[in-house]
PDB file of C-alpha atoms in Angstrom:
ATOM      1  CA  MET A   1       0.000   0.000   0.000  1.00  0.00           C
ATOM      2  CA  SER A   2       1.552   3.291  -1.098  1.00  0.00           C
ATOM      3  CA  THR A   3       1.995   6.171   1.325  1.00  0.00           C
ATOM      4  CA  ARG A   4      -0.189   9.201   0.730  1.00  0.00           C
ATOM      5  CA  GLU A   5       1.901  12.178  -0.327  1.00  0.00           C
ATOM      6  CA  ARG A   6       1.688  15.191   1.986  1.00  0.00           C
ATOM      7  CA  LEU A   7       2.892  18.054  -0.169  1.00  0.00           C
ATOM      8  CA  VAL A   8       4.221  20.909   1.960  1.00  0.00           C
ATOM      9  CA  VAL A   9       4.673  24.138   0.007  1.00  0.00           C
ATOM     10  CA  ILE A  10       6.777  26.913   1.546  1.00  0.00           C
ATOM     11  CA  VAL A  11       6.328  30.297  -0.091  1.00  0.00           C
ATOM     12  CA  LEU A  12       9.523  32.102  -1.136  1.00  0.00           C
ATOM     13  CA  PHE A  13      10.016  35.782  -1.939  1.00  0.00           C
ATOM     14  CA  GLU A  14      12.731  38.400  -1.684  1.00  0.00           C
ATOM     15  CA  GLN A  15      13.932  39.290   1.844  1.00  0.00           C
ATOM     16  CA  VAL A  16      11.988  36.463   3.464  1.00  0.00           C
ATOM     17  CA  ASP A  17      13.220  35.545   6.956  1.00  0.00           C
ATOM     18  CA  LEU A  18      15.669  32.654   6.568  1.00  0.00           C
ATOM     19  CA  LEU A  19      14.715  30.736   9.721  1.00  0.00           C
ATOM     20  CA  ASP A  20      11.060  30.823   8.676  1.00  0.00           C
ATOM     21  CA  ILE A  21      11.840  28.705   5.629  1.00  0.00           C
ATOM     22  CA  THR A  22      14.475  26.364   7.115  1.00  0.00           C
ATOM     23  CA  GLY A  23      12.870  25.523  10.478  1.00  0.00           C
ATOM     24  CA  PRO A  24       9.731  23.700   9.280  1.00  0.00           C
ATOM     25  CA  PRO A  25      11.553  21.402   6.795  1.00  0.00           C
ATOM     26  CA  GLU A  26      13.911  20.284   9.585  1.00  0.00           C
ATOM     27  CA  VAL A  27      10.968  19.195  11.715  1.00  0.00           C
ATOM     28  CA  PHE A  28       9.347  17.278   8.864  1.00  0.00           C
ATOM     29  CA  ALA A  29      12.676  15.624   7.972  1.00  0.00           C
ATOM     30  CA  LEU A  30      13.476  14.633  11.563  1.00  0.00           C
ATOM     31  CA  LEU A  31      10.048  13.073  11.929  1.00  0.00           C
ATOM     32  CA  GLN A  32      11.020  10.459   9.355  1.00  0.00           C
ATOM     33  CA  ARG A  33      13.796   9.281  11.695  1.00  0.00           C
ATOM     34  CA  GLU A  34      11.178   8.641  14.365  1.00  0.00           C
ATOM     35  CA  MET A  35       8.792   6.725  12.118  1.00  0.00           C
ATOM     36  CA  ASP A  36       8.960   3.129  10.935  1.00  0.00           C
ATOM     37  CA  GLU A  37       6.819   3.956   7.903  1.00  0.00           C
ATOM     38  CA  PRO A  38       7.221   6.803   5.388  1.00  0.00           C
ATOM     39  CA  THR A  39       5.526   9.988   6.528  1.00  0.00           C
ATOM     40  CA  GLY A  40       4.622  11.105   3.024  1.00  0.00           C
ATOM     41  CA  TYR A  41       5.845  14.662   3.629  1.00  0.00           C
ATOM     42  CA  ARG A  42       7.462  16.241   0.608  1.00  0.00           C
ATOM     43  CA  VAL A  43       8.628  19.813   1.133  1.00  0.00           C
ATOM     44  CA  VAL A  44       9.082  22.149  -1.813  1.00  0.00           C
ATOM     45  CA  LEU A  45      10.045  25.819  -1.959  1.00  0.00           C
ATOM     46  CA  ALA A  46       7.847  27.768  -4.357  1.00  0.00           C
ATOM     47  CA  ALA A  47       8.451  31.223  -5.843  1.00  0.00           C
ATOM     48  CA  GLU A  48       7.326  33.291  -8.817  1.00  0.00           C
ATOM     49  CA  THR A  49      10.354  32.123 -10.835  1.00  0.00           C
ATOM     50  CA  LEU A  50      13.145  29.607 -10.394  1.00  0.00           C
ATOM     51  CA  ASP A  51      15.697  32.379  -9.930  1.00  0.00           C
ATOM     52  CA  PRO A  52      17.585  32.457  -6.586  1.00  0.00           C
ATOM     53  CA  VAL A  53      15.772  34.301  -3.805  1.00  0.00           C
ATOM     54  CA  THR A  54      17.808  36.461  -1.418  1.00  0.00           C
ATOM     55  CA  THR A  55      16.678  36.075   2.191  1.00  0.00           C
ATOM     56  CA  SER A  56      16.881  38.711   4.914  1.00  0.00           C
ATOM     57  CA  ALA A  57      20.097  37.068   6.125  1.00  0.00           C
ATOM     58  CA  GLY A  58      21.692  37.561   2.716  1.00  0.00           C
ATOM     59  CA  VAL A  59      21.684  33.826   2.015  1.00  0.00           C
ATOM     60  CA  ARG A  60      20.372  32.944  -1.423  1.00  0.00           C
ATOM     61  CA  VAL A  61      17.908  30.076  -1.771  1.00  0.00           C
ATOM     62  CA  LEU A  62      16.891  28.193  -4.919  1.00  0.00           C
ATOM     63  CA  PRO A  63      13.152  27.519  -5.414  1.00  0.00           C
ATOM     64  CA  ASP A  64      12.070  24.017  -6.362  1.00  0.00           C
ATOM     65  CA  ILE A  65       8.945  25.007  -8.256  1.00  0.00           C
ATOM     66  CA  THR A  66       7.082  28.066  -9.475  1.00  0.00           C
ATOM     67  CA  PHE A  67       3.766  29.274  -8.104  1.00  0.00           C
ATOM     68  CA  THR A  68       2.187  28.594 -11.497  1.00  0.00           C
ATOM     69  CA  GLU A  69       3.334  24.962 -11.486  1.00  0.00           C
ATOM     70  CA  VAL A  70       2.314  24.259  -7.893  1.00  0.00           C
ATOM     71  CA  CYS A  71      -1.161  25.695  -8.485  1.00  0.00           C
ATOM     72  CA  ALA A  72      -1.984  22.554 -10.405  1.00  0.00           C
ATOM     73  CA  ARG A  73      -1.131  20.380  -7.398  1.00  0.00           C
ATOM     74  CA  THR A  74      -3.125  19.435  -4.311  1.00  0.00           C
ATOM     75  CA  ILE A  75      -1.343  20.969  -1.359  1.00  0.00           C
ATOM     76  CA  ASP A  76      -1.455  19.377   2.066  1.00  0.00           C
ATOM     77  CA  THR A  77       0.143  22.257   4.000  1.00  0.00           C
ATOM     78  CA  LEU A  78       0.859  25.755   2.712  1.00  0.00           C
ATOM     79  CA  VAL A  79       3.497  27.479   4.851  1.00  0.00           C
ATOM     80  CA  VAL A  80       3.712  31.267   4.543  1.00  0.00           C
ATOM     81  CA  PRO A  81       6.766  32.957   6.078  1.00  0.00           C
ATOM     82  CA  GLY A  82       7.188  36.707   6.471  1.00  0.00           C
ATOM     83  CA  ALA A  83       9.476  39.669   5.999  1.00  0.00           C
ATOM     84  CA  VAL A  84      10.042  42.958   7.778  1.00  0.00           C
ATOM     85  CA  GLU A  85      11.661  46.292   7.130  1.00  0.00           C
ATOM     86  CA  ALA A  86      13.266  48.511   9.768  1.00  0.00           C
ATOM     87  CA  ASP A  87      13.359  52.302   9.976  1.00  0.00           C
ATOM     88  CA  GLU A  88      16.191  54.520  11.165  1.00  0.00           C
ATOM     89  CA  ARG A  89      15.107  53.938  14.784  1.00  0.00           C
ATOM     90  CA  ARG A  90      15.363  50.169  14.253  1.00  0.00           C
ATOM     91  CA  ARG A  91      11.631  49.708  14.612  1.00  0.00           C
ATOM     92  CA  VAL A  92      10.343  46.883  12.443  1.00  0.00           C
ATOM     93  CA  ARG A  93       7.295  46.759  10.250  1.00  0.00           C
ATOM     94  CA  ALA A  94       5.909  43.708   8.478  1.00  0.00           C
ATOM     95  CA  VAL A  95       5.695  43.964   4.697  1.00  0.00           C
ATOM     96  CA  ALA A  96       3.450  42.068   2.304  1.00  0.00           C
ATOM     97  CA  ASP A  97       4.192  42.149  -1.425  1.00  0.00           C
ATOM     98  CA  PRO A  98       0.819  42.419  -3.250  1.00  0.00           C
ATOM     99  CA  ALA A  99       1.936  39.895  -5.854  1.00  0.00           C
ATOM    100  CA  VAL A 100       2.844  37.367  -3.153  1.00  0.00           C
ATOM    101  CA  VAL A 101      -0.465  38.034  -1.422  1.00  0.00           C
ATOM    102  CA  GLU A 102      -2.356  37.182  -4.617  1.00  0.00           C
ATOM    103  CA  TRP A 103      -0.415  33.949  -5.071  1.00  0.00           C
ATOM    104  CA  VAL A 104      -1.004  32.930  -1.451  1.00  0.00           C
ATOM    105  CA  ARG A 105      -4.734  33.547  -1.849  1.00  0.00           C
ATOM    106  CA  GLU A 106      -4.797  31.298  -4.907  1.00  0.00           C
ATOM    107  CA  LEU A 107      -2.602  28.569  -3.413  1.00  0.00           C
ATOM    108  CA  ALA A 108      -4.637  28.476  -0.215  1.00  0.00           C
ATOM    109  CA  GLY A 109      -7.651  27.409  -2.253  1.00  0.00           C
ATOM    110  CA  ASN A 110      -5.839  24.143  -3.069  1.00  0.00           C
ATOM    111  CA  ALA A 111      -4.494  23.519   0.444  1.00  0.00           C
ATOM    112  CA  ARG A 112      -5.862  21.299   3.214  1.00  0.00           C
ATOM    113  CA  ARG A 113      -4.443  23.716   5.784  1.00  0.00           C
ATOM    114  CA  VAL A 114      -2.516  26.974   5.809  1.00  0.00           C
ATOM    115  CA  ALA A 115       0.116  28.014   8.327  1.00  0.00           C
ATOM    116  CA  SER A 116       1.918  31.319   8.698  1.00  0.00           C
ATOM    117  CA  VAL A 117       5.283  31.637  10.384  1.00  0.00           C
ATOM    118  CA  CYS A 118       6.150  34.787  12.340  1.00  0.00           C
ATOM    119  CA  VAL A 119       5.070  37.900  10.420  1.00  0.00           C
ATOM    120  CA  GLY A 120       3.746  35.743   7.598  1.00  0.00           C
ATOM    121  CA  ALA A 121       0.395  36.319   9.317  1.00  0.00           C
ATOM    122  CA  HIS A 122       0.350  39.760   7.684  1.00  0.00           C
ATOM    123  CA  ILE A 123       0.358  38.087   4.267  1.00  0.00           C
ATOM    124  CA  LEU A 124      -2.491  35.782   5.266  1.00  0.00           C
ATOM    125  CA  ALA A 125      -4.421  38.769   6.585  1.00  0.00           C
ATOM    126  CA  ALA A 126      -3.842  40.741   3.389  1.00  0.00           C
ATOM    127  CA  ALA A 127      -5.144  37.742   1.446  1.00  0.00           C
ATOM    128  CA  GLY A 128      -8.329  37.747   3.547  1.00  0.00           C
ATOM    129  CA  LEU A 129      -7.537  34.340   5.039  1.00  0.00           C
ATOM    130  CA  LEU A 130      -7.667  35.546   8.649  1.00  0.00           C
ATOM    131  CA  ASP A 131     -10.944  37.469   8.506  1.00  0.00           C
ATOM    132  CA  GLY A 132     -13.151  36.407  11.401  1.00  0.00           C
ATOM    133  CA  ARG A 133     -10.379  34.307  12.890  1.00  0.00           C
ATOM    134  CA  ARG A 134      -8.106  34.519  15.918  1.00  0.00           C
ATOM    135  CA  ALA A 135      -4.430  34.790  15.017  1.00  0.00           C
ATOM    136  CA  THR A 136      -0.996  35.542  16.393  1.00  0.00           C
ATOM    137  CA  THR A 137       2.263  36.894  14.999  1.00  0.00           C
ATOM    138  CA  HIS A 138       5.586  38.167  16.286  1.00  0.00           C
ATOM    139  CA  TRP A 139       4.888  40.479  19.224  1.00  0.00           C
ATOM    140  CA  SER A 140       6.742  43.384  17.563  1.00  0.00           C
ATOM    141  CA  THR A 141       4.203  43.630  14.716  1.00  0.00           C
ATOM    142  CA  ALA A 142       1.043  42.502  16.507  1.00  0.00           C
ATOM    143  CA  ARG A 143      -0.244  46.038  16.941  1.00  0.00           C
ATOM    144  CA  GLN A 144       0.331  46.708  13.237  1.00  0.00           C
ATOM    145  CA  LEU A 145      -1.602  43.555  12.320  1.00  0.00           C
ATOM    146  CA  ALA A 146      -4.536  44.532  14.535  1.00  0.00           C
ATOM    147  CA  ALA A 147      -4.612  48.099  13.225  1.00  0.00           C
ATOM    148  CA  GLU A 148      -4.435  47.189   9.534  1.00  0.00           C
ATOM    149  CA  TYR A 149      -6.825  44.227   9.660  1.00  0.00           C
ATOM    150  CA  PRO A 150      -9.650  44.905  12.159  1.00  0.00           C
ATOM    151  CA  ALA A 151     -11.528  41.812  10.974  1.00  0.00           C
ATOM    152  CA  VAL A 152      -8.783  39.692  12.576  1.00  0.00           C
ATOM    153  CA  THR A 153      -8.765  38.972  16.311  1.00  0.00           C
ATOM    154  CA  VAL A 154      -5.067  39.402  17.104  1.00  0.00           C
ATOM    155  CA  ASP A 155      -3.645  37.762  20.222  1.00  0.00           C
ATOM    156  CA  PRO A 156       0.084  38.630  20.459  1.00  0.00           C
ATOM    157  CA  ASP A 157       0.827  36.322  23.371  1.00  0.00           C
ATOM    158  CA  PRO A 158       0.574  32.633  22.315  1.00  0.00           C
ATOM    159  CA  ILE A 159       3.329  30.767  20.518  1.00  0.00           C
ATOM    160  CA  PHE A 160       0.828  29.552  17.947  1.00  0.00           C
ATOM    161  CA  ILE A 161      -2.909  29.541  17.356  1.00  0.00           C
ATOM    162  CA  ARG A 162      -5.070  27.143  15.404  1.00  0.00           C
ATOM    163  CA  ASP A 163      -8.380  28.415  14.109  1.00  0.00           C
ATOM    164  CA  ARG A 164      -9.960  25.599  12.122  1.00  0.00           C
ATOM    165  CA  ASP A 165      -7.750  24.971   9.070  1.00  0.00           C
ATOM    166  CA  VAL A 166      -5.576  28.061   9.515  1.00  0.00           C
ATOM    167  CA  TRP A 167      -2.587  28.091  11.877  1.00  0.00           C
ATOM    168  CA  THR A 168      -0.553  31.157  12.811  1.00  0.00           C
ATOM    169  CA  GLY A 169       2.779  31.115  14.619  1.00  0.00           C
ATOM    170  CA  ALA A 170       4.733  33.643  16.619  1.00  0.00           C
ATOM    171  CA  GLY A 171       8.276  34.853  16.169  1.00  0.00           C
ATOM    172  CA  LEU A 172      11.126  33.013  14.513  1.00  0.00           C
ATOM    173  CA  SER A 173      12.091  29.999  16.695  1.00  0.00           C
ATOM    174  CA  ALA A 174       8.390  29.460  17.453  1.00  0.00           C
ATOM    175  CA  CYS A 175       8.213  28.070  13.903  1.00  0.00           C
ATOM    176  CA  LEU A 176       9.527  24.847  15.456  1.00  0.00           C
ATOM    177  CA  ASP A 177       6.676  24.763  17.973  1.00  0.00           C
ATOM    178  CA  LEU A 178       4.142  25.430  15.233  1.00  0.00           C
ATOM    179  CA  THR A 179       5.540  22.695  12.984  1.00  0.00           C
ATOM    180  CA  LEU A 180       5.689  20.247  15.894  1.00  0.00           C
ATOM    181  CA  ALA A 181       2.004  20.977  16.447  1.00  0.00           C
ATOM    182  CA  LEU A 182       1.295  20.216  12.770  1.00  0.00           C
ATOM    183  CA  VAL A 183       3.178  16.929  13.147  1.00  0.00           C
ATOM    184  CA  ALA A 184       1.202  16.091  16.299  1.00  0.00           C
ATOM    185  CA  ASP A 185      -2.013  16.813  14.416  1.00  0.00           C
ATOM    186  CA  ASP A 186      -0.976  14.321  11.714  1.00  0.00           C
ATOM    187  CA  PHE A 187       0.867  11.613  13.665  1.00  0.00           C
ATOM    188  CA  GLY A 188       0.163  12.153  17.364  1.00  0.00           C
ATOM    189  CA  GLU A 189       1.879  13.665  20.363  1.00  0.00           C
ATOM    190  CA  GLU A 190       4.462  10.881  20.785  1.00  0.00           C
ATOM    191  CA  ALA A 191       5.826  11.421  17.281  1.00  0.00           C
ATOM    192  CA  ALA A 192       6.109  15.173  17.878  1.00  0.00           C
ATOM    193  CA  LEU A 193       7.793  14.541  21.210  1.00  0.00           C
ATOM    194  CA  GLY A 194      10.416  12.402  19.517  1.00  0.00           C
ATOM    195  CA  VAL A 195      11.208  15.177  17.051  1.00  0.00           C
ATOM    196  CA  ALA A 196      11.432  17.687  19.911  1.00  0.00           C
ATOM    197  CA  ARG A 197      14.087  15.491  21.542  1.00  0.00           C
ATOM    198  CA  GLN A 198      16.016  15.383  18.268  1.00  0.00           C
ATOM    199  CA  LEU A 199      15.898  19.179  18.080  1.00  0.00           C
ATOM    200  CA  VAL A 200      17.009  19.468  21.732  1.00  0.00           C
ATOM    201  CA  VAL A 201      14.213  21.913  22.400  1.00  0.00           C
ATOM    202  CA  TYR A 202      11.758  22.227  25.237  1.00  0.00           C
ATOM    203  CA  LEU A 203       9.391  19.292  24.836  1.00  0.00           C
ATOM    204  CA  LYS A 204       6.641  20.901  22.836  1.00  0.00           C
ATOM    205  CA  ARG A 205       5.619  24.145  24.422  1.00  0.00           C
ATOM    206  CA  PRO A 206       1.827  24.417  24.535  1.00  0.00           C
ATOM    207  CA  SER A 207       0.166  26.848  22.152  1.00  0.00           C
ATOM    208  CA  GLY A 208      -1.004  29.077  24.977  1.00  0.00           C
ATOM    209  CA  GLN A 209       2.485  29.645  26.349  1.00  0.00           C
ATOM    210  CA  SER A 210       3.809  33.163  25.989  1.00  0.00           C
ATOM    211  CA  GLN A 211       6.331  34.196  23.344  1.00  0.00           C
ATOM    212  CA  PHE A 212       8.584  35.211  26.267  1.00  0.00           C
ATOM    213  CA  SER A 213       9.073  38.690  24.863  1.00  0.00           C
ATOM    214  CA  VAL A 214       7.852  41.706  26.758  1.00  0.00           C
ATOM    215  CA  PRO A 215       6.904  44.407  24.212  1.00  0.00           C
ATOM    216  CA  LEU A 216       8.764  47.330  25.738  1.00  0.00           C
ATOM    217  CA  GLU A 217       9.808  48.774  22.401  1.00  0.00           C
ATOM    218  CA  PRO A 218       8.536  52.301  21.869  1.00  0.00           C
ATOM    219  CA  VAL A 219       5.699  52.624  19.393  1.00  0.00           C
ATOM    220  CA  SER A 220       5.753  56.415  19.468  1.00  0.00           C
ATOM    221  CA  THR A 221       8.350  59.033  18.673  1.00  0.00           C
ATOM    222  CA  THR A 222       6.985  61.600  21.104  1.00  0.00           C
ATOM    223  CA  ARG A 223       9.511  62.896  23.592  1.00  0.00           C
ATOM    224  CA  ARG A 224       7.054  62.779  26.479  1.00  0.00           C
ATOM    225  CA  ILE A 225       6.382  59.044  26.324  1.00  0.00           C
ATOM    226  CA  ASP A 226      10.075  58.301  25.827  1.00  0.00           C
ATOM    227  CA  GLU A 227      10.854  60.317  28.947  1.00  0.00           C
ATOM    228  CA  ILE A 228       8.279  58.329  30.949  1.00  0.00           C
ATOM    229  CA  ARG A 229       9.645  55.005  29.677  1.00  0.00           C
ATOM    230  CA  HIS A 230      13.226  55.918  30.535  1.00  0.00           C
ATOM    231  CA  TYR A 231      12.178  57.157  33.967  1.00  0.00           C
ATOM    232  CA  ILE A 232      10.471  53.825  34.680  1.00  0.00           C
ATOM    233  CA  THR A 233      13.537  51.896  33.519  1.00  0.00           C
ATOM    234  CA  ARG A 234      15.882  53.962  35.717  1.00  0.00           C
ATOM    235  CA  ASN A 235      13.635  53.654  38.775  1.00  0.00           C
ATOM    236  CA  VAL A 236      12.264  50.139  38.360  1.00  0.00           C
ATOM    237  CA  THR A 237      12.925  49.265  42.032  1.00  0.00           C
ATOM    238  CA  GLY A 238      11.324  52.443  43.299  1.00  0.00           C
ATOM    239  CA  PRO A 239       7.721  53.235  44.257  1.00  0.00           C
ATOM    240  CA  LEU A 240       6.390  53.561  40.719  1.00  0.00           C
ATOM    241  CA  THR A 241       2.770  54.298  41.485  1.00  0.00           C
ATOM    242  CA  VAL A 242       0.537  56.048  38.998  1.00  0.00           C
ATOM    243  CA  SER A 243       0.343  59.069  41.279  1.00  0.00           C
ATOM    244  CA  ALA A 244       4.141  59.235  41.614  1.00  0.00           C
ATOM    245  CA  LEU A 245       4.566  59.029  37.840  1.00  0.00           C
ATOM    246  CA  ALA A 246       1.940  61.700  37.263  1.00  0.00           C
ATOM    247  CA  GLU A 247       3.626  63.977  39.794  1.00  0.00           C
ATOM    248  CA  HIS A 248       7.011  63.455  38.139  1.00  0.00           C
ATOM    249  CA  MET A 249       5.574  64.290  34.713  1.00  0.00           C
ATOM    250  CA  HIS A 250       3.549  67.242  36.063  1.00  0.00           C
ATOM    251  CA  VAL A 251       0.280  65.864  34.726  1.00  0.00           C
ATOM    252  CA  SER A 252      -2.872  64.518  36.303  1.00  0.00           C
ATOM    253  CA  GLU A 253      -3.310  60.779  36.805  1.00  0.00           C
ATOM    254  CA  ARG A 254      -6.127  60.824  34.249  1.00  0.00           C
ATOM    255  CA  GLN A 255      -3.925  62.545  31.683  1.00  0.00           C
ATOM    256  CA  LEU A 256      -1.069  60.118  32.368  1.00  0.00           C
ATOM    257  CA  THR A 257      -3.404  57.176  31.805  1.00  0.00           C
ATOM    258  CA  ARG A 258      -4.622  58.762  28.580  1.00  0.00           C
ATOM    259  CA  ILE A 259      -1.021  59.215  27.354  1.00  0.00           C
ATOM    260  CA  PHE A 260      -0.223  55.546  27.996  1.00  0.00           C
ATOM    261  CA  LYS A 261      -3.382  54.371  26.255  1.00  0.00           C
ATOM    262  CA  GLN A 262      -2.778  56.553  23.199  1.00  0.00           C
ATOM    263  CA  GLU A 263       0.979  56.007  22.845  1.00  0.00           C
ATOM    264  CA  LEU A 264       1.576  52.487  24.196  1.00  0.00           C
ATOM    265  CA  GLY A 265      -1.865  50.886  24.142  1.00  0.00           C
ATOM    266  CA  THR A 266      -1.730  49.895  27.803  1.00  0.00           C
ATOM    267  CA  THR A 267      -2.121  51.297  31.298  1.00  0.00           C
ATOM    268  CA  PRO A 268       0.702  52.766  33.431  1.00  0.00           C
ATOM    269  CA  ALA A 269       0.394  49.943  35.977  1.00  0.00           C
ATOM    270  CA  ALA A 270       0.527  47.229  33.304  1.00  0.00           C
ATOM    271  CA  TYR A 271       3.561  48.821  31.653  1.00  0.00           C
ATOM    272  CA  ILE A 272       5.380  49.123  34.978  1.00  0.00           C
ATOM    273  CA  GLU A 273       4.777  45.436  35.616  1.00  0.00           C
ATOM    274  CA  LEU A 274       6.095  44.560  32.145  1.00  0.00           C
ATOM    275  CA  ALA A 275       9.232  46.624  32.794  1.00  0.00           C
ATOM    276  CA  ARG A 276       9.818  44.839  36.083  1.00  0.00           C
ATOM    277  CA  VAL A 277       9.218  41.428  34.523  1.00  0.00           C
ATOM    278  CA  GLU A 278      11.778  42.315  31.855  1.00  0.00           C
ATOM    279  CA  VAL A 279      14.381  43.021  34.552  1.00  0.00           C
ATOM    280  CA  ALA A 280      13.457  39.790  36.330  1.00  0.00           C
ATOM    281  CA  ARG A 281      13.764  37.810  33.096  1.00  0.00           C
ATOM    282  CA  ASN A 282      17.252  39.159  32.516  1.00  0.00           C
ATOM    283  CA  ARG A 283      18.393  38.228  36.028  1.00  0.00           C
ATOM    284  CA  LEU A 284      16.888  34.750  35.743  1.00  0.00           C
ATOM    285  CA  GLU A 285      18.702  34.245  32.449  1.00  0.00           C
ATOM    286  CA  THR A 286      22.105  35.596  33.449  1.00  0.00           C
ATOM    287  CA  THR A 287      22.589  35.276  37.230  1.00  0.00           C
ATOM    288  CA  ASP A 288      22.323  32.743  40.031  1.00  0.00           C
ATOM    289  CA  ASP A 289      20.269  35.126  42.153  1.00  0.00           C
ATOM    290  CA  THR A 290      17.695  33.552  44.418  1.00  0.00           C
ATOM    291  CA  LEU A 291      14.068  34.262  43.596  1.00  0.00           C
ATOM    292  CA  ASP A 292      13.963  36.600  46.606  1.00  0.00           C
ATOM    293  CA  ARG A 293      16.890  38.554  45.163  1.00  0.00           C
ATOM    294  CA  VAL A 294      15.352  38.602  41.666  1.00  0.00           C
ATOM    295  CA  ALA A 295      12.097  39.929  43.096  1.00  0.00           C
ATOM    296  CA  THR A 296      13.909  42.674  45.001  1.00  0.00           C
ATOM    297  CA  MET A 297      16.157  43.741  42.114  1.00  0.00           C
ATOM    298  CA  SER A 298      13.214  43.937  39.709  1.00  0.00           C
ATOM    299  CA  GLY A 299      11.006  45.988  42.000  1.00  0.00           C
ATOM    300  CA  LEU A 300       8.475  43.182  42.444  1.00  0.00           C
ATOM    301  CA  ASN A 301       9.681  42.817  46.057  1.00  0.00           C
ATOM    302  CA  SER A 302       8.334  39.352  46.922  1.00  0.00           C
ATOM    303  CA  VAL A 303       8.476  35.888  45.409  1.00  0.00           C
ATOM    304  CA  ASP A 304       4.678  35.711  45.406  1.00  0.00           C
ATOM    305  CA  THR A 305       4.399  38.969  43.448  1.00  0.00           C
ATOM    306  CA  LEU A 306       7.143  37.784  41.075  1.00  0.00           C
ATOM    307  CA  ALA A 307       5.301  34.514  40.457  1.00  0.00           C
ATOM    308  CA  ARG A 308       1.969  36.247  39.865  1.00  0.00           C
ATOM    309  CA  ALA A 309       3.556  38.706  37.429  1.00  0.00           C
ATOM    310  CA  PHE A 310       5.184  35.858  35.471  1.00  0.00           C
ATOM    311  CA  ARG A 311       1.950  33.887  35.298  1.00  0.00           C
ATOM    312  CA  ARG A 312       0.068  36.972  34.165  1.00  0.00           C
ATOM    313  CA  THR A 313       2.524  38.183  31.512  1.00  0.00           C
ATOM    314  CA  LEU A 314       4.464  35.068  30.432  1.00  0.00           C
ATOM    315  CA  ARG A 315       2.143  32.229  31.466  1.00  0.00           C
ATOM    316  CA  THR A 316       4.914  30.350  33.213  1.00  0.00           C
ATOM    317  CA  THR A 317       6.733  30.380  36.539  1.00  0.00           C
ATOM    318  CA  PRO A 318      10.073  32.070  37.308  1.00  0.00           C
ATOM    319  CA  THR A 319      11.657  28.668  37.997  1.00  0.00           C
ATOM    320  CA  ASP A 320      10.447  27.130  34.729  1.00  0.00           C
ATOM    321  CA  TYR A 321      11.584  30.236  32.861  1.00  0.00           C
ATOM    322  CA  ARG A 322      15.083  30.007  34.354  1.00  0.00           C
ATOM    323  CA  ASN A 323      15.345  26.287  33.598  1.00  0.00           C
ATOM    324  CA  ARG A 324      14.676  26.952  29.945  1.00  0.00           C
ATOM    325  CA  PHE A 325      16.498  30.199  29.312  1.00  0.00           C
ATOM    326  CA  ARG A 326      19.468  30.187  31.706  1.00  0.00           C
ATOM    327  CA  THR A 327      22.517  31.257  29.678  1.00  0.00           C
ATOM    328  CA  ALA A 328      25.357  32.026  32.111  1.00  0.00           C
TER     329      ALA A 328
END
């Protein structure tokens, strides 16, 4: 009995993120080592032409097939990576080539399921494939995705989201988690677990787990909000109450709250907690500080408060976070 072919098509275009297109094929290839029978996966890279494509890393990649040729095929999984551009302040913005968007819309019609990697969600959204669905993307462009495509329910926190036959993944290395989830959907959790061991990665992070990135990047160029952000960073262990911040900025508490909502899309208290969690994350990654010490140095002051802040913002515990991300 012949094995059913599972054609996986990865979309290629200029300046695509390199890891987005190399991570998923590794997972599918490693699965074969875990299986006694052929998996049927056949991964091809598709582009408008067969000319080399230059990725964002400067590495050139050769397509296997053109979009026109693959349109005549039945696609099991369409994988759509992304690309970004950065301005002079090093702020990134997802880009979606209209021609690529049109091809993705057409290819999706022949696919059993569609999955975006990182900012590839912007291409799916531009193609109308995320309308009425819940989706995620890299945290740095989540606000852009929500603003440009109001018909999409954007959740910037999870590593990946499945909404019926459309899957969206978070930033870069989360492409492994997303692909492991696709493997689990096809062959079960044990098969995916075996691949995770081969990759030497955390054994399949659940979809609801946070991207582990606190979005403290400025989204505004106004001097006032930058001054507030820097003040919080310099005084993270101090009594950063809303009233104290308002007094420092010589504004009312209501006006301060309005500034945060307009410029950062959050409240002062929530931003202060994110800033403190960011400090705590760094100490957990790079020091042997006790949890008491981490809590004190980050301004969270107690292990209980530290744990609650981590559960609220990262959906994990400080100890689990350290076990996974300790670098020193």
